[in-house]
Amino acid sequence: MKISDDIFQIGVNDHDIDLFEGQYKVPYGMAYNSYLIMDEKVAIMDTVDKNFTTEWLNNIQKTLNDKTPDYLIVQHMEMDHSSNIMNLLNVYPNIKVVGNIKTFSMIKQLFNIDINNKIVVNDGDTISLGKHLLQFIFAPMVHWPEVMITYDNYNQVLFSADAFGKFGALDIKQDWIDEARRYYIGIVGKYGLQVQSLLKKVSKLEINTICSLHGPILNNNLSYYISLYDKWSSYLIEEEGITIAYTSIYGNTKAAAILLEEKLKARGYKNVISFDLARDDIHEAIATSFRFSKLVLASPTYNTGLFPMMSYFIDGLVERNFQKRSIAIIENGTWAPMAARIIKDKLSKCKDLTFIEPIVTLKTAINNSSEKDIETLCDNLCDDLSY
Ligand code: FEO
């Protein structure tokens, strides 16, 4: 696939993968992008996952015709992009590998080999291919410490490594935003500060096209994607709305969560999405919690602690710097309800959370008193809004 007269997408689609990074469900597969720039010198940008060696090498060969590549630029060493470095060097032994000091130390760790034919670059360094001048911009922790992105000033293309990627193979048509949010919050969400600093660096560049290592080529309305990244990495509310995340043992906590959802919808509150944390995609629930302004947590007490999926879910929020949101709690406990206290304790590591009263306490099942509390909670969730 052509991106410009002399920039080609040579990556692959993975429809066999079930879990990306061993944990994220990817029902629409995954794309591992790689690019080839054909100039007086030929550069390949990154390799692909280990299961696609032959297909990727064939893509390179077809695109090259009779030329040979001069450079392999390694922007990111996570194995979905680096696994074929040695396979490429075996086919094209004269290729120079371009990376930074951390890149080469990670290559040594992965392959137990020192690359001799290499160019070690610093932040801001350039390599000329002829018409194309490539500038390397370090982007530590977006998503690993060695990450660098690359700007081609000839076609004004930003090769953005993991940034601006999404889940999903490229031969499946799909809106960008939901799977890009789930990908971003899941994988890079913790590193908002570092993403902010990268956005600042690239704001000075004229960019026509963004080529990430996952997801489609972005070549129009780039301000839309960049402003979402700005919002996500600042942990700002993307949209007014309520996530209801519940776990339930015999269905009583679920009944309270669903009753609240019905009451909110009956008031005309549009954006309410409920997740059964034991059955629905927990990473979708985490991403939606970052998308919306309010989060309701409904959980039974279990072994004097929290039900396990709720515990895992909250850990997932805390790990990703969840903040600047409003929280409501529904707890259940037949003889000693503890869930609310434990939830508050776990969330005490998060900045700028506001708790919405009342905490609804069920003692086994909904009764008149707890139903009244759910009604009041509904009022208070709706209170401060223009929904
Ligand atoms: Fe797509 Fe951080 O690797």
CSV table of C-alpha atoms and ligand atoms in Angstrom, one decimal:
chain,number,residue,atom,x,y,z
A,1,MET,CA,0.0,0.0,0.0
A,2,LYS,CA,1.3,3.4,-1.1
A,3,ILE,CA,1.4,6.3,1.4
A,4,SER,CA,3.2,8.7,-1.0
A,5,ASP,CA,5.1,8.1,-4.3
A,6,ASP,CA,8.0,6.5,-2.4
A,7,ILE,CA,6.6,5.5,1.1
A,8,PHE,CA,5.0,2.1,1.3
A,9,GLN,CA,3.1,0.2,4.1
A,10,ILE,CA,4.6,-3.2,4.2
A,11,GLY,CA,3.1,-4.5,7.4
A,12,VAL,CA,0.8,-7.5,8.2
A,13,ASN,CA,-2.6,-8.2,9.7
A,14,ASP,CA,-2.9,-10.8,12.5
A,15,HIS,CA,-6.3,-12.6,12.7
A,16,ASP,CA,-5.1,-15.5,14.8
A,17,ILE,CA,-4.2,-13.5,17.9
A,18,ASP,CA,-6.7,-13.7,20.8
A,19,LEU,CA,-5.0,-11.6,23.4
A,20,PHE,CA,-2.6,-8.7,22.6
A,21,GLU,CA,0.2,-8.4,25.1
A,22,GLY,CA,-1.2,-11.5,26.7
A,23,GLN,CA,-4.2,-9.7,28.1
A,24,TYR,CA,-6.2,-7.4,25.8
A,25,LYS,CA,-8.9,-9.1,23.9
A,26,VAL,CA,-8.6,-8.3,20.2
A,27,PRO,CA,-11.8,-9.7,18.5
A,28,TYR,CA,-10.9,-7.8,15.3
A,29,GLY,CA,-7.3,-8.9,15.2
A,30,MET,CA,-4.2,-6.7,15.2
A,31,ALA,CA,-2.1,-4.9,12.7
A,32,TYR,CA,1.7,-4.8,12.9
A,33,ASN,CA,2.7,-1.9,10.6
A,34,SER,CA,6.0,-1.5,9.0
A,35,TYR,CA,7.1,1.0,6.3
A,36,LEU,CA,9.6,1.2,3.5
A,37,ILE,CA,10.9,4.5,2.1
A,38,MET,CA,12.4,4.2,-1.4
A,39,ASP,CA,14.9,7.0,-2.1
A,40,GLU,CA,18.6,7.0,-3.2
A,41,LYS,CA,18.9,5.1,0.1
A,42,VAL,CA,16.2,2.7,1.2
A,43,ALA,CA,14.9,2.6,4.8
A,44,ILE,CA,12.7,0.1,6.5
A,45,MET,CA,10.8,1.3,9.5
A,46,ASP,CA,10.5,-1.4,12.2
A,47,THR,CA,9.8,-5.1,11.7
A,48,VAL,CA,6.7,-7.2,12.7
A,49,ASP,CA,5.6,-9.9,15.0
A,50,LYS,CA,7.5,-13.2,15.0
A,51,ASN,CA,4.6,-15.1,13.4
A,52,PHE,CA,4.7,-13.1,10.2
A,53,THR,CA,8.3,-13.4,9.1
A,54,THR,CA,7.7,-14.9,5.6
A,55,GLU,CA,4.8,-12.6,4.7
A,56,TRP,CA,6.7,-9.5,5.8
A,57,LEU,CA,10.0,-10.4,4.0
A,58,ASN,CA,7.9,-11.1,0.9
A,59,ASN,CA,6.3,-7.7,1.2
A,60,ILE,CA,9.8,-6.1,1.4
A,61,GLN,CA,11.1,-8.1,-1.6
A,62,LYS,CA,8.1,-7.2,-3.8
A,63,THR,CA,8.3,-3.5,-2.8
A,64,LEU,CA,12.1,-3.3,-3.4
A,65,ASN,CA,12.2,-4.9,-6.8
A,66,ASP,CA,15.9,-5.2,-7.4
A,67,LYS,CA,17.1,-2.7,-4.8
A,68,THR,CA,18.4,-3.6,-1.4
A,69,PRO,CA,17.6,-1.8,1.9
A,70,ASP,CA,20.3,0.4,3.4
A,71,TYR,CA,18.7,1.1,6.8
A,72,LEU,CA,16.5,-0.6,9.3
A,73,ILE,CA,15.2,2.0,11.7
A,74,VAL,CA,14.1,0.5,15.0
A,75,GLN,CA,11.7,2.9,16.7
A,76,HIS,CA,10.5,0.5,19.4
A,77,MET,CA,11.9,-2.8,20.8
A,78,GLU,CA,8.6,-4.4,22.0
A,79,MET,CA,8.5,-7.8,20.4
A,80,ASP,CA,5.5,-7.1,18.2
A,81,HIS,CA,7.9,-4.8,16.2
A,82,SER,CA,11.4,-6.1,16.8
A,83,SER,CA,11.1,-9.9,16.5
A,84,ASN,CA,12.3,-10.0,12.9
A,85,ILE,CA,15.4,-7.8,13.2
A,86,MET,CA,17.8,-10.8,12.9
A,87,ASN,CA,15.7,-12.4,10.2
A,88,LEU,CA,16.0,-9.2,8.2
A,89,LEU,CA,19.8,-9.0,8.8
A,90,ASN,CA,20.1,-12.6,7.6
A,91,VAL,CA,18.5,-11.8,4.3
A,92,TYR,CA,20.2,-8.3,3.9
A,93,PRO,CA,23.5,-8.6,5.8
A,94,ASN,CA,24.7,-5.1,4.7
A,95,ILE,CA,21.8,-3.2,6.2
A,96,LYS,CA,22.7,-0.7,8.9
A,97,VAL,CA,20.5,-0.8,12.0
A,98,VAL,CA,19.5,2.7,13.3
A,99,GLY,CA,18.6,3.1,16.9
A,100,ASN,CA,19.6,4.7,20.2
A,101,ILE,CA,21.8,3.5,23.0
A,102,LYS,CA,18.8,1.9,24.8
A,103,THR,CA,17.6,0.2,21.5
A,104,PHE,CA,20.9,-1.6,21.1
A,105,SER,CA,21.0,-2.7,24.7
A,106,MET,CA,17.5,-4.2,24.3
A,107,ILE,CA,18.6,-5.9,21.0
A,108,LYS,CA,21.4,-7.5,22.9
A,109,GLN,CA,19.0,-8.7,25.6
A,110,LEU,CA,16.5,-10.1,23.1
A,111,PHE,CA,18.9,-11.7,20.6
A,112,ASN,CA,22.1,-12.1,22.7
A,113,ILE,CA,24.1,-10.4,20.0
A,114,ASP,CA,25.9,-7.1,19.5
A,115,ILE,CA,25.0,-5.5,16.2
A,116,ASN,CA,28.2,-4.2,14.5
A,117,ASN,CA,26.7,-2.5,11.5
A,118,LYS,CA,24.8,0.2,13.4
A,119,ILE,CA,24.1,3.9,13.7
A,120,VAL,CA,23.5,5.2,17.2
A,121,VAL,CA,21.4,8.3,17.1
A,122,ASN,CA,20.6,11.0,19.7
A,123,ASP,CA,17.4,12.9,20.1
A,124,GLY,CA,17.0,15.3,17.1
A,125,ASP,CA,19.6,13.6,14.9
A,126,THR,CA,18.9,13.2,11.2
A,127,ILE,CA,19.7,10.7,8.4
A,128,SER,CA,19.3,11.7,4.8
A,129,LEU,CA,18.0,9.2,2.3
A,130,GLY,CA,18.2,11.6,-0.6
A,131,LYS,CA,15.1,13.7,-0.9
A,132,HIS,CA,13.8,12.4,2.5
A,133,LEU,CA,15.5,13.7,5.6
A,134,LEU,CA,14.5,11.7,8.6
A,135,GLN,CA,14.6,13.2,12.0
A,136,PHE,CA,14.5,11.1,15.2
A,137,ILE,CA,12.6,12.4,18.1
A,138,PHE,CA,12.9,10.5,21.4
A,139,ALA,CA,9.6,9.5,23.0
A,140,PRO,CA,10.6,7.7,26.2
A,141,MET,CA,7.8,5.7,27.8
A,142,VAL,CA,5.5,6.1,24.9
A,143,HIS,CA,5.5,3.2,25.4
A,144,TRP,CA,9.0,1.9,26.4
A,145,PRO,CA,12.1,3.9,27.4
A,146,GLU,CA,13.9,3.4,24.1
A,147,VAL,CA,11.0,4.6,21.9
A,148,MET,CA,11.8,7.2,19.3
A,149,ILE,CA,9.5,8.5,16.6
A,150,THR,CA,10.6,9.7,13.1
A,151,TYR,CA,9.7,12.7,11.1
A,152,ASP,CA,10.1,12.8,7.4
A,153,ASN,CA,10.2,16.4,6.3
A,154,TYR,CA,9.9,15.7,2.6
A,155,ASN,CA,6.3,14.2,2.8
A,156,GLN,CA,5.7,15.7,6.3
A,157,VAL,CA,5.0,12.2,7.6
A,158,LEU,CA,5.2,11.4,11.3
A,159,PHE,CA,6.1,7.8,12.0
A,160,SER,CA,4.7,7.7,15.5
A,161,ALA,CA,5.6,4.2,16.8
A,162,ASP,CA,2.9,3.0,19.1
A,163,ALA,CA,1.2,6.4,19.4
A,164,PHE,CA,-2.0,6.9,17.5
A,165,GLY,CA,-2.4,3.1,17.1
A,166,LYS,CA,-5.4,1.0,17.8
A,167,PHE,CA,-6.5,-2.6,18.2
A,168,GLY,CA,-7.8,-4.3,15.1
A,169,ALA,CA,-6.5,-5.5,11.8
A,170,LEU,CA,-6.4,-3.1,8.9
A,171,ASP,CA,-8.5,-5.2,6.6
A,172,ILE,CA,-11.5,-4.8,8.9
A,173,LYS,CA,-13.4,-1.5,8.6
A,174,GLN,CA,-14.0,0.1,11.9
A,175,ASP,CA,-14.2,3.5,13.5
A,176,TRP,CA,-10.9,4.6,15.0
A,177,ILE,CA,-12.0,6.0,18.3
A,178,ASP,CA,-13.3,3.2,20.5
A,179,GLU,CA,-10.5,0.7,19.8
A,180,ALA,CA,-7.9,3.5,19.8
A,181,ARG,CA,-9.1,4.6,23.3
A,182,ARG,CA,-9.1,1.0,24.6
A,183,TYR,CA,-5.6,0.6,23.2
A,184,TYR,CA,-4.3,3.9,24.5
A,185,ILE,CA,-5.7,3.7,28.0
A,186,GLY,CA,-4.8,0.0,28.3
A,187,ILE,CA,-1.2,0.3,27.1
A,188,VAL,CA,0.0,3.9,27.4
A,189,GLY,CA,-2.5,5.3,29.9
A,190,LYS,CA,-0.1,5.3,32.7
A,191,TYR,CA,2.3,7.6,30.8
A,192,GLY,CA,0.2,10.7,30.3
A,193,LEU,CA,3.1,13.0,31.3
A,194,GLN,CA,5.4,11.5,28.7
A,195,VAL,CA,2.7,11.7,26.0
A,196,GLN,CA,2.1,15.3,26.9
A,197,SER,CA,5.8,16.0,26.4
A,198,LEU,CA,5.8,14.2,23.1
A,199,LEU,CA,2.8,16.2,21.9
A,200,LYS,CA,4.6,19.4,22.8
A,201,LYS,CA,7.7,18.3,20.8
A,202,VAL,CA,5.6,17.4,17.7
A,203,SER,CA,3.4,20.5,17.8
A,204,LYS,CA,6.2,22.4,16.1
A,205,LEU,CA,6.1,20.1,13.1
A,206,GLU,CA,4.0,20.4,9.9
A,207,ILE,CA,2.4,17.0,9.8
A,208,ASN,CA,0.3,15.7,6.8
A,209,THR,CA,0.2,12.0,7.7
A,210,ILE,CA,0.6,9.9,10.8
A,211,CYS,CA,1.9,6.4,10.3
A,212,SER,CA,1.7,4.4,13.6
A,213,LEU,CA,2.8,0.8,14.2
A,214,HIS,CA,-0.8,-0.3,14.8
A,215,GLY,CA,-3.9,1.0,13.1
A,216,PRO,CA,-4.7,2.9,9.9
A,217,ILE,CA,-2.7,5.6,8.2
A,218,LEU,CA,-4.1,8.9,9.4
A,219,ASN,CA,-4.1,11.6,6.7
A,220,ASN,CA,-6.9,13.9,7.3
A,221,ASN,CA,-8.4,15.9,10.1
A,222,LEU,CA,-5.3,15.2,12.2
A,223,SER,CA,-6.3,17.8,14.8
A,224,TYR,CA,-9.1,15.4,15.8
A,225,TYR,CA,-6.7,12.6,16.7
A,226,ILE,CA,-4.2,14.9,18.3
A,227,SER,CA,-6.8,16.6,20.4
A,228,LEU,CA,-8.0,13.2,21.7
A,229,TYR,CA,-4.5,12.3,22.6
A,230,ASP,CA,-4.1,15.6,24.3
A,231,LYS,CA,-7.3,15.0,26.3
A,232,TRP,CA,-6.5,11.3,27.2
A,233,SER,CA,-2.9,12.1,28.3
A,234,SER,CA,-4.1,15.0,30.5
A,235,TYR,CA,-6.7,12.6,32.0
A,236,LEU,CA,-9.5,15.1,31.2
A,237,ILE,CA,-13.1,14.0,30.8
A,238,GLU,CA,-13.7,13.1,27.2
A,239,GLU,CA,-17.5,13.1,27.5
A,240,GLU,CA,-20.2,13.6,30.1
A,241,GLY,CA,-21.4,10.1,31.0
A,242,ILE,CA,-21.6,7.4,33.6
A,243,THR,CA,-19.9,4.0,33.7
A,244,ILE,CA,-21.5,1.5,36.0
A,245,ALA,CA,-19.0,-1.3,36.8
A,246,TYR,CA,-20.5,-4.1,38.9
A,247,THR,CA,-19.7,-7.6,40.1
A,248,SER,CA,-22.3,-9.9,41.6
A,249,ILE,CA,-22.4,-13.3,43.2
A,250,TYR,CA,-26.1,-14.2,43.1
A,251,GLY,CA,-27.5,-11.3,41.1
A,252,ASN,CA,-28.5,-9.0,44.0
A,253,THR,CA,-25.7,-6.4,43.5
A,254,LYS,CA,-26.3,-6.6,39.8
A,255,ALA,CA,-30.0,-5.9,40.4
A,256,ALA,CA,-29.1,-2.7,42.2
A,257,ALA,CA,-26.7,-1.6,39.5
A,258,ILE,CA,-29.3,-2.2,36.8
A,259,LEU,CA,-32.0,-0.5,38.8
A,260,LEU,CA,-29.7,2.6,39.0
A,261,GLU,CA,-29.0,2.4,35.2
A,262,GLU,CA,-32.8,2.2,34.5
A,263,LYS,CA,-33.5,5.2,36.8
A,264,LEU,CA,-30.7,7.3,35.1
A,265,LYS,CA,-32.0,6.4,31.6
A,266,ALA,CA,-35.6,7.2,32.7
A,267,ARG,CA,-34.3,10.7,33.6
A,268,GLY,CA,-33.0,11.1,30.1
A,269,TYR,CA,-29.4,10.5,30.9
A,270,LYS,CA,-28.0,9.3,27.6
A,271,ASN,CA,-24.5,8.1,28.2
A,272,VAL,CA,-24.8,5.3,30.7
A,273,ILE,CA,-22.8,2.1,30.1
A,274,SER,CA,-22.9,-0.9,32.5
A,275,PHE,CA,-20.2,-3.6,32.7
A,276,ASP,CA,-20.4,-7.0,34.4
A,277,LEU,CA,-16.8,-7.2,35.3
A,278,ALA,CA,-16.8,-11.0,35.4
A,279,ARG,CA,-18.2,-11.3,31.9
A,280,ASP,CA,-17.6,-8.1,29.9
A,281,ASP,CA,-14.2,-6.9,28.7
A,282,ILE,CA,-12.6,-5.4,31.8
A,283,HIS,CA,-10.3,-3.3,29.7
A,284,GLU,CA,-13.2,-1.8,27.8
A,285,ALA,CA,-14.7,-1.0,31.2
A,286,ILE,CA,-11.4,0.7,32.2
A,287,ALA,CA,-11.3,2.7,29.0
A,288,THR,CA,-14.9,3.8,29.4
A,289,SER,CA,-14.2,4.9,32.9
A,290,PHE,CA,-11.6,7.3,31.5
A,291,ARG,CA,-14.0,8.4,28.8
A,292,PHE,CA,-16.8,9.4,31.1
A,293,SER,CA,-17.1,11.9,33.9
A,294,LYS,CA,-18.6,9.6,36.6
A,295,LEU,CA,-18.1,6.0,37.7
A,296,VAL,CA,-20.4,3.9,39.8
A,297,LEU,CA,-18.7,0.9,41.5
A,298,ALA,CA,-21.1,-1.9,42.7
A,299,SER,CA,-19.6,-4.8,44.5
A,300,PRO,CA,-20.3,-7.5,47.1
A,301,THR,CA,-18.0,-8.0,50.1
A,302,TYR,CA,-16.1,-11.3,49.7
A,303,ASN,CA,-14.0,-13.0,52.3
A,304,THR,CA,-13.9,-9.7,54.2
A,305,GLY,CA,-12.4,-8.1,51.1
A,306,LEU,CA,-13.6,-7.0,47.7
A,307,PHE,CA,-15.0,-9.4,45.0
A,308,PRO,CA,-11.9,-10.3,43.0
A,309,MET,CA,-12.9,-8.8,39.6
A,310,MET,CA,-13.7,-5.5,41.3
A,311,SER,CA,-10.3,-5.5,43.0
A,312,TYR,CA,-8.6,-6.2,39.6
A,313,PHE,CA,-10.6,-3.5,37.9
A,314,ILE,CA,-9.8,-0.8,40.5
A,315,ASP,CA,-6.1,-1.8,40.4
A,316,GLY,CA,-6.3,-1.3,36.6
A,317,LEU,CA,-7.7,2.2,37.1
A,318,VAL,CA,-5.1,3.1,39.8
A,319,GLU,CA,-2.2,1.8,37.7
A,320,ARG,CA,-3.2,4.0,34.8
A,321,ASN,CA,-3.5,7.2,37.0
A,322,PHE,CA,-7.3,7.4,37.1
A,323,GLN,CA,-8.2,10.9,38.3
A,324,LYS,CA,-10.5,13.9,38.0
A,325,ARG,CA,-13.7,11.9,38.1
A,326,SER,CA,-16.7,11.5,40.3
A,327,ILE,CA,-17.3,8.2,42.1
A,328,ALA,CA,-20.4,6.5,43.5
A,329,ILE,CA,-20.5,3.2,45.4
A,330,ILE,CA,-23.0,0.5,45.9
A,331,GLU,CA,-21.8,-2.2,48.3
A,332,ASN,CA,-23.3,-5.5,49.4
A,333,GLY,CA,-22.7,-7.7,52.5
A,334,THR,CA,-25.0,-10.1,54.2
A,335,TRP,CA,-23.5,-9.8,57.7
A,336,ALA,CA,-20.5,-7.4,57.5
A,337,PRO,CA,-20.5,-5.1,54.4
A,338,MET,CA,-16.9,-3.9,53.8
A,339,ALA,CA,-16.8,-3.2,50.1
A,340,ALA,CA,-17.3,0.6,50.2
A,341,ARG,CA,-14.5,1.1,52.7
A,342,ILE,CA,-12.1,-1.0,50.7
A,343,ILE,CA,-13.0,0.7,47.4
A,344,LYS,CA,-12.4,4.1,49.0
A,345,ASP,CA,-9.1,2.9,50.4
A,346,LYS,CA,-7.9,1.5,47.1
A,347,LEU,CA,-8.9,4.7,45.3
A,348,SER,CA,-7.1,6.9,47.9
A,349,LYS,CA,-4.0,6.7,45.6
A,350,CYS,CA,-5.9,8.6,42.8
A,351,LYS,CA,-5.9,12.4,42.5
A,352,ASP,CA,-8.9,14.6,42.3
A,353,LEU,CA,-11.8,12.2,42.9
A,354,THR,CA,-15.1,13.4,44.2
A,355,PHE,CA,-17.4,10.9,46.0
A,356,ILE,CA,-21.1,11.2,45.3
A,357,GLU,CA,-23.4,10.4,48.3
A,358,PRO,CA,-25.0,8.3,49.5
A,359,ILE,CA,-23.1,5.1,49.6
A,360,VAL,CA,-25.8,2.5,49.0
A,361,THR,CA,-25.5,-0.4,51.3
A,362,LEU,CA,-27.4,-3.6,50.5
A,363,LYS,CA,-27.6,-6.3,53.2
A,364,THR,CA,-28.1,-9.2,50.8
A,365,ALA,CA,-30.9,-7.8,48.6
A,366,ILE,CA,-32.6,-4.5,47.7
A,367,ASN,CA,-35.2,-3.4,50.2
A,368,ASN,CA,-37.3,-0.2,50.6
A,369,SER,CA,-34.5,1.6,52.3
A,370,SER,CA,-31.8,0.8,49.8
A,371,GLU,CA,-34.1,1.5,46.9
A,372,LYS,CA,-34.7,4.9,48.4
A,373,ASP,CA,-30.9,5.4,48.6
A,374,ILE,CA,-30.6,4.3,44.9
A,375,GLU,CA,-33.2,7.0,44.0
A,376,THR,CA,-31.2,9.6,45.9
A,377,LEU,CA,-28.0,8.5,44.3
A,378,CYS,CA,-29.6,8.8,40.9
A,379,ASP,CA,-30.7,12.4,41.8
A,380,ASN,CA,-27.2,13.3,42.9
A,381,LEU,CA,-25.6,11.7,39.8
A,382,CYS,CA,-27.9,13.8,37.6
A,383,ASP,CA,-27.6,16.9,39.7
A,384,ASP,CA,-24.6,18.8,38.5
A,385,LEU,CA,-25.1,18.0,34.8
A,386,SER,CA,-26.2,19.3,31.5
A,387,TYR,CA,-26.8,15.9,30.0
B,1,FEO,FE1,3.2,-2.2,19.6
B,1,FEO,FE2,4.7,-1.1,22.6
B,1,FEO,O1,4.4,-2.2,21.1
